[in-house]
């Protein structure tokens, strides 16, 4: 049989192998226009990515300043309480109400009472400015002990002590209830247990009457310990995704759909796209603010499409009609199908079979065709997470990238005519996809180490779902990751 | 402009490839445009291995396949019961067939047969390679090729008979 066909092969190979044909004159204009349009699209994508990064940075910076203000307010509240407590402790009969305004006035009015160095230090102290260098406290304490008057008449002393207490509380604030290491090697408990300064007994004797030089050591050690401690979190999350698909070459967003929207709904252009993600995330943080998060997630994207179609049944021989049937599925002219994930439908069926054999007879059946594409991915994200608000309700901003590995892609077709077919469309899809994401995370403690997590996240897929088809899908996706964190 | 110069140099040859894989001028024009856009956007990926024309040609073949791949798949499932008997075994005289006539015969084939015939008989790909490119089985590829050859043979023979009867 091969010999029989070799001749026919040769005829066409020799006749058409080097076939030249002249395209229409406007072909180059179309190509140039398309190149220009693609360049513009790429520029837009680049700009949108830059805008996303910019927005992320702005969010990060804003978050930082918001959280810094919150911490300062907390320190001030604690220091006020501490100073009042100290004053009460020194002179129980004359409780001192210390306010920032009073303190500042007192510093100015009584500056002659104090050592100039101390005064200078005091003047530098702004209630709104956290003291950063622990040495400043030690200088006040060690170099000018005489200047610190401990009776309640001397307001500058009160301020100095307040400064010291503020400093220590500021450092110890993050290390409540933690053991700290003394310079002697002994361990002790943070003297500001739960910052409960209203109970005098909770403040060690050493701290009631004087500024203990060791306290700054406690603070430094506690802070260092806090900073160097690694924290781990394991999260189980799941999310529905809201996705948008762009089809090319039209360049218009073809379908927007939420979850299992019913096909046929004119609002969604007869397309339905549902997606969800579920899996485990693991995060490591050093310190309380910044953490790195990765994990493994299963993502599934389903897209359905329904349209009117007609079936052409070509029968080459009446006697073998049952066996020799070629089915061509074509969208009807009135209800032209929009581009789809996976493969194009046969849209040239009208003429494709007419010339096969002269004996062919053709029948047309009109029916409703439904196509469902199921695509599965394994997603490995890598995110940076920054804690903006560190209270009972923790607020984080996060951003990063994810790699999506294609697991499978299947297309199922079914029709009211009873024709059902299933095919593998994996080959038509990109094996690896990359996405960027930004989001905000909310965490609320449920029980001990368990924390409820809610993360609205915006994803942008950097390459299209498909690699070979004219129909391209570049979805943006919005997901509401919901789950539970376990900290250890 | 270098792009336009390249286009002018290769457009007629590549349009020849496009029309072989299409059954109408519009489709061929679409493939030509998509193919050149790909060539210009991916030209940096050409590593100098093999001829440049071969690389460009490959892009055009792949672009054509993208257009018809779905049609090959959808129809191929019904294509295993070919009747190869009673085929008129005429020896066509290829001198009498012009490029235009040969092209018309190929374009009259359905996409499933046209694509496989082009890939195997004219481009020289093996059934294994075709099955990988189109994501069909080797059996389907062979079956489509066989059917394409049979149809073409009938058309050539019919043409030959008509010519002889005129003479």
Coordinates of C-alpha atoms in Angstrom, one line a residue, chain A residues 1-2 4-5 7-9 11-24 26-28 30-31 34-35 38 42 320 323-329 343-348 351-353 355-358 421 423-425 427 467-470, chain B residues 3-4 7 11-13 15-16 19-20 23 25 27 29 32-34 36-37 40-41 57 66-67 69-71 73-75 78 81 84 89 92 94 99 102-103 105-106 108-113 117 121-122 135 147 149-153 155-156 158:
Chain A
X1 CA 0.0 0.0 0.0
X2 CA 2.9 2.3 0.7
X4 CA 0.8 2.7 -4.1
X5 CA 0.6 5.9 -2.2
X7 CA 3.4 8.3 -6.1
X8 CA 0.6 10.5 -4.9
X9 CA 2.8 11.8 -2.2
X11 CA 3.1 14.5 -7.0
X12 CA 2.1 16.8 -4.2
X13 CA 5.5 17.1 -2.6
X14 CA 7.1 18.2 -5.9
X15 CA 4.1 20.3 -6.9
X16 CA 3.5 22.1 -3.6
X17 CA 6.7 21.7 -1.6
X18 CA 8.1 25.0 -2.7
X19 CA 4.8 26.7 -3.4
X20 CA 5.0 30.5 -3.5
X21 CA 1.9 32.6 -3.3
X22 CA 1.5 36.3 -2.9
X23 CA -0.4 37.6 0.1
X24 CA -2.8 40.6 -0.2
X26 CA -2.7 45.0 3.2
X27 CA -1.1 42.0 4.9
X28 CA 2.0 43.9 6.0
X30 CA -2.1 44.3 9.4
X31 CA 1.0 42.6 10.7
X34 CA -0.7 43.8 15.3
X35 CA 2.9 44.2 16.4
X38 CA 1.0 43.8 21.1
X42 CA 3.0 44.5 26.9
X320 CA -23.1 1.4 6.8
X323 CA -20.7 3.2 11.4
X324 CA -19.5 5.7 8.9
X325 CA -20.8 8.8 10.6
X326 CA -18.6 11.9 10.8
X327 CA -19.8 14.3 13.4
X328 CA -18.9 17.9 13.0
X329 CA -19.8 20.2 15.8
X343 CA -9.1 24.1 21.3
X344 CA -11.1 25.8 18.8
X345 CA -14.2 24.2 17.5
X346 CA -14.5 23.2 13.9
X347 CA -15.8 26.3 12.4
X348 CA -15.2 25.3 8.8
X351 CA -17.4 23.0 3.5
X352 CA -14.9 20.6 4.9
X353 CA -16.6 17.4 4.0
X355 CA -16.0 17.0 -1.4
X356 CA -14.8 13.9 0.3
X357 CA -16.9 11.6 -1.8
X358 CA -19.7 12.2 -4.1
X421 CA -17.1 13.4 24.5
X423 CA -10.7 14.8 25.6
X424 CA -7.3 15.7 27.2
X425 CA -6.4 19.3 26.5
X427 CA -1.1 19.8 25.5
X467 CA 0.3 28.2 24.8
X468 CA -1.0 27.3 21.4
X469 CA -4.4 28.6 20.7
X470 CA -5.5 31.9 19.2
Chain B
X3 CA 11.0 43.7 9.7
X4 CA 9.4 44.8 6.5
X7 CA 8.6 40.2 5.4
X11 CA 6.1 36.4 2.6
X12 CA 5.4 34.6 -0.7
X13 CA 7.2 31.5 0.4
X15 CA 2.1 32.3 2.3
X16 CA 2.6 29.2 0.2
X19 CA -2.5 28.2 1.8
X20 CA -1.5 24.5 1.8
X23 CA -9.0 25.8 2.8
X25 CA -7.8 32.7 1.5
X27 CA -7.6 31.5 6.9
X29 CA -4.1 35.3 5.5
X32 CA 0.4 34.5 7.7
X33 CA -0.2 37.4 10.0
X34 CA -0.1 35.4 13.2
X36 CA 4.9 36.8 11.1
X37 CA 3.9 38.4 14.4
X40 CA 9.2 39.1 14.9
X41 CA 8.4 38.7 18.6
X57 CA 8.8 27.7 8.3
X66 CA -2.9 25.8 16.2
X67 CA -5.7 26.9 13.9
X69 CA -5.6 21.3 15.8
X70 CA -9.1 21.2 17.4
X71 CA -10.7 20.2 14.2
X73 CA -9.0 16.1 17.3
X74 CA -12.7 16.4 17.3
X75 CA -13.3 14.6 14.1
X78 CA -14.9 8.8 14.2
X81 CA -13.6 2.8 9.7
X84 CA -10.1 1.6 1.1
X89 CA -5.9 2.7 -9.2
X92 CA -2.1 10.1 -12.7
X94 CA 1.4 14.8 -12.7
X99 CA 0.1 24.0 -8.7
X102 CA -3.0 20.4 -6.7
X103 CA -3.6 23.1 -4.2
X105 CA -7.3 19.2 -4.3
X106 CA -5.6 19.7 -0.9
X108 CA -10.9 20.5 -0.6
X109 CA -9.8 18.0 2.1
X110 CA -11.2 18.4 5.5
X111 CA -8.8 19.8 8.1
X112 CA -8.0 16.5 9.7
X113 CA -6.8 15.0 6.4
X117 CA -1.2 14.9 4.7
X121 CA 3.8 13.9 2.6
X122 CA 5.1 17.4 2.1
X135 CA -2.0 15.2 20.3
X147 CA -7.9 8.5 4.0
X149 CA -4.3 9.8 0.1
X150 CA -7.3 7.9 -1.0
X151 CA -9.3 11.0 -1.6
X152 CA -6.5 12.8 -3.4
X153 CA -5.9 9.7 -5.5
X155 CA -9.5 13.4 -7.3
X156 CA -6.3 13.1 -9.4
X158 CA -10.9 11.8 -11.9

